């Protein structure tokens, strides 16, 4: 998966709260759909974000079906930064990979080990997105006299 960096002005912003309930537990998250320039973009997070129409943002993510799925972003207007949560995927990846290796003799490991590798792959990509965002320079604003 190739990570993409996009910079531009936010327009057509819509925000939604996502609520999921299972087994007596209720979890909520937030989703934003907007355009960066003319590019349709989406961002999901467990916490509130700081995006408004007209803000200049730098986003790192991937292209999927013509939309830009943002993993981490920096709001150049307000200075707010939202990084992708790579640590939980790293922990799951290590746990599943180790459990997979330990249980390979009873054949359960053949399911757990690839799952662990998948979570490690996700953690690597999310960490890379955070690193790319940190290395991306802030855009230079046009100054008119």
Coordinates of C-alpha atoms in Angstrom, one line a residue, residues 4-145:
X4 CA -0.1 9.5 -0.3
X5 CA 0.4 13.1 1.0
X6 CA -2.2 15.7 0.1
X7 CA -2.4 19.3 1.0
X8 CA -5.2 21.7 0.4
X9 CA -8.2 23.7 1.7
X10 CA -11.1 21.8 3.3
X11 CA -14.5 22.3 1.8
X12 CA -17.9 20.5 1.9
X13 CA -17.2 19.3 5.5
X14 CA -19.7 16.9 7.1
X15 CA -19.3 15.3 10.5
X16 CA -21.0 12.2 11.8
X17 CA -20.9 10.3 15.1
X18 CA -20.7 6.5 14.7
X19 CA -22.2 4.5 17.6
X20 CA -21.7 0.8 17.8
X21 CA -23.2 -1.5 20.6
X22 CA -22.4 -5.1 21.2
X23 CA -22.9 -7.3 24.2
X24 CA -23.9 -4.4 26.4
X25 CA -21.0 -2.2 25.5
X26 CA -21.5 1.0 23.5
X27 CA -18.6 2.7 21.7
X28 CA -18.7 5.8 19.7
X29 CA -16.4 7.4 17.1
X30 CA -16.4 10.3 14.7
X31 CA -16.2 10.4 10.9
X32 CA -15.5 13.4 8.7
X33 CA -16.1 13.6 5.0
X34 CA -14.8 16.6 3.1
X35 CA -12.8 17.6 0.1
X36 CA -9.2 18.6 0.0
X37 CA -9.3 20.9 -3.1
X38 CA -11.4 18.7 -5.4
X39 CA -10.4 15.3 -3.9
X40 CA -13.0 13.5 -1.8
X41 CA -11.5 12.7 1.6
X42 CA -12.5 10.7 4.7
X43 CA -11.2 10.6 8.2
X44 CA -12.3 8.5 11.2
X45 CA -11.3 8.8 14.8
X46 CA -12.3 7.7 18.3
X47 CA -11.9 11.3 19.5
X48 CA -13.0 14.7 18.3
X49 CA -11.1 16.2 15.4
X50 CA -10.3 19.8 14.7
X51 CA -11.3 20.4 11.1
X52 CA -13.5 23.2 9.7
X53 CA -14.4 24.5 6.2
X54 CA -11.7 26.7 4.9
X55 CA -8.9 25.1 7.0
X56 CA -5.7 24.3 5.2
X57 CA -4.7 20.7 6.1
X58 CA -1.9 18.2 5.2
X59 CA -3.1 14.6 5.2
X60 CA -1.4 11.3 4.9
X61 CA -3.3 8.2 3.9
X62 CA -4.2 6.0 0.9
X63 CA -6.4 6.3 -2.1
X64 CA -9.3 3.8 -2.2
X65 CA -12.1 3.8 -4.9
X66 CA -11.4 7.4 -5.8
X67 CA -11.4 8.7 -2.2
X68 CA -8.5 9.7 0.0
X69 CA -8.6 7.8 3.3
X70 CA -6.7 9.9 5.8
X71 CA -4.7 8.1 8.5
X72 CA -3.1 11.2 10.1
X73 CA -3.4 14.9 9.4
X74 CA -2.0 18.3 10.4
X75 CA -4.3 21.3 10.4
X76 CA -2.1 24.1 9.2
X77 CA -4.7 26.8 10.1
X78 CA -5.0 25.8 13.8
X79 CA -1.9 23.7 14.3
X80 CA -3.8 20.7 15.5
X81 CA -2.3 17.3 14.7
X82 CA -4.1 13.9 14.7
X83 CA -1.8 10.9 14.5
X84 CA -2.7 7.4 13.5
X85 CA -2.8 5.0 16.5
X86 CA -0.1 2.5 15.6
X87 CA 0.6 1.1 19.1
X88 CA -2.5 -1.0 19.5
X89 CA -1.9 -2.7 16.2
X90 CA 1.7 -3.3 17.1
X91 CA 0.7 -5.0 20.4
X92 CA -2.0 -7.1 18.8
X93 CA 0.5 -8.1 16.0
X94 CA 3.1 -9.2 18.5
X95 CA 0.6 -11.1 20.7
X96 CA -1.0 -12.9 17.8
X97 CA 2.3 -13.7 16.1
X98 CA 3.8 -15.2 19.3
X99 CA 0.6 -17.1 20.1
X100 CA 0.6 -18.4 16.6
X101 CA 4.1 -19.7 16.9
X102 CA 3.4 -21.3 20.3
X103 CA 0.2 -23.0 19.1
X104 CA 1.3 -24.1 15.6
X105 CA 1.6 -27.7 16.9
X106 CA -2.2 -27.8 17.5
X107 CA -2.9 -26.1 14.2
X108 CA -4.5 -23.0 15.7
X109 CA -1.2 -21.2 15.0
X110 CA -1.8 -21.4 11.3
X111 CA -4.6 -18.9 11.8
X112 CA -3.1 -16.7 14.5
X113 CA 0.3 -16.2 13.0
X114 CA -0.9 -14.7 9.7
X115 CA -3.3 -12.5 11.7
X116 CA -0.4 -11.3 13.8
X117 CA 1.6 -10.5 10.6
X118 CA -1.4 -8.5 9.3
X119 CA -1.6 -6.4 12.5
X120 CA 2.2 -5.8 12.3
X121 CA 1.8 -4.7 8.7
X122 CA -1.0 -2.3 9.8
X123 CA 1.2 -0.9 12.6
X124 CA 4.1 -0.4 10.2
X125 CA 1.9 1.6 7.7
X126 CA 0.3 3.7 10.5
X127 CA 3.7 4.5 11.9
X128 CA 5.0 5.4 8.4
X129 CA 2.0 7.7 7.9
X130 CA 2.9 9.5 11.2
X131 CA 6.5 9.7 10.1
X132 CA 5.6 11.1 6.7
X133 CA 3.4 13.7 8.2
X134 CA 6.2 14.8 10.6
X135 CA 8.6 15.1 7.6
X136 CA 6.2 17.0 5.3
X137 CA 7.0 20.7 5.3
X138 CA 4.2 23.2 5.9
X139 CA 2.9 24.8 2.8
X140 CA 4.0 28.3 2.0
X141 CA 1.1 30.7 2.0
X142 CA 0.8 33.2 -0.9
X143 CA 1.4 36.7 0.4
X144 CA -0.1 39.6 -1.5
X145 CA 1.1 43.2 -1.1

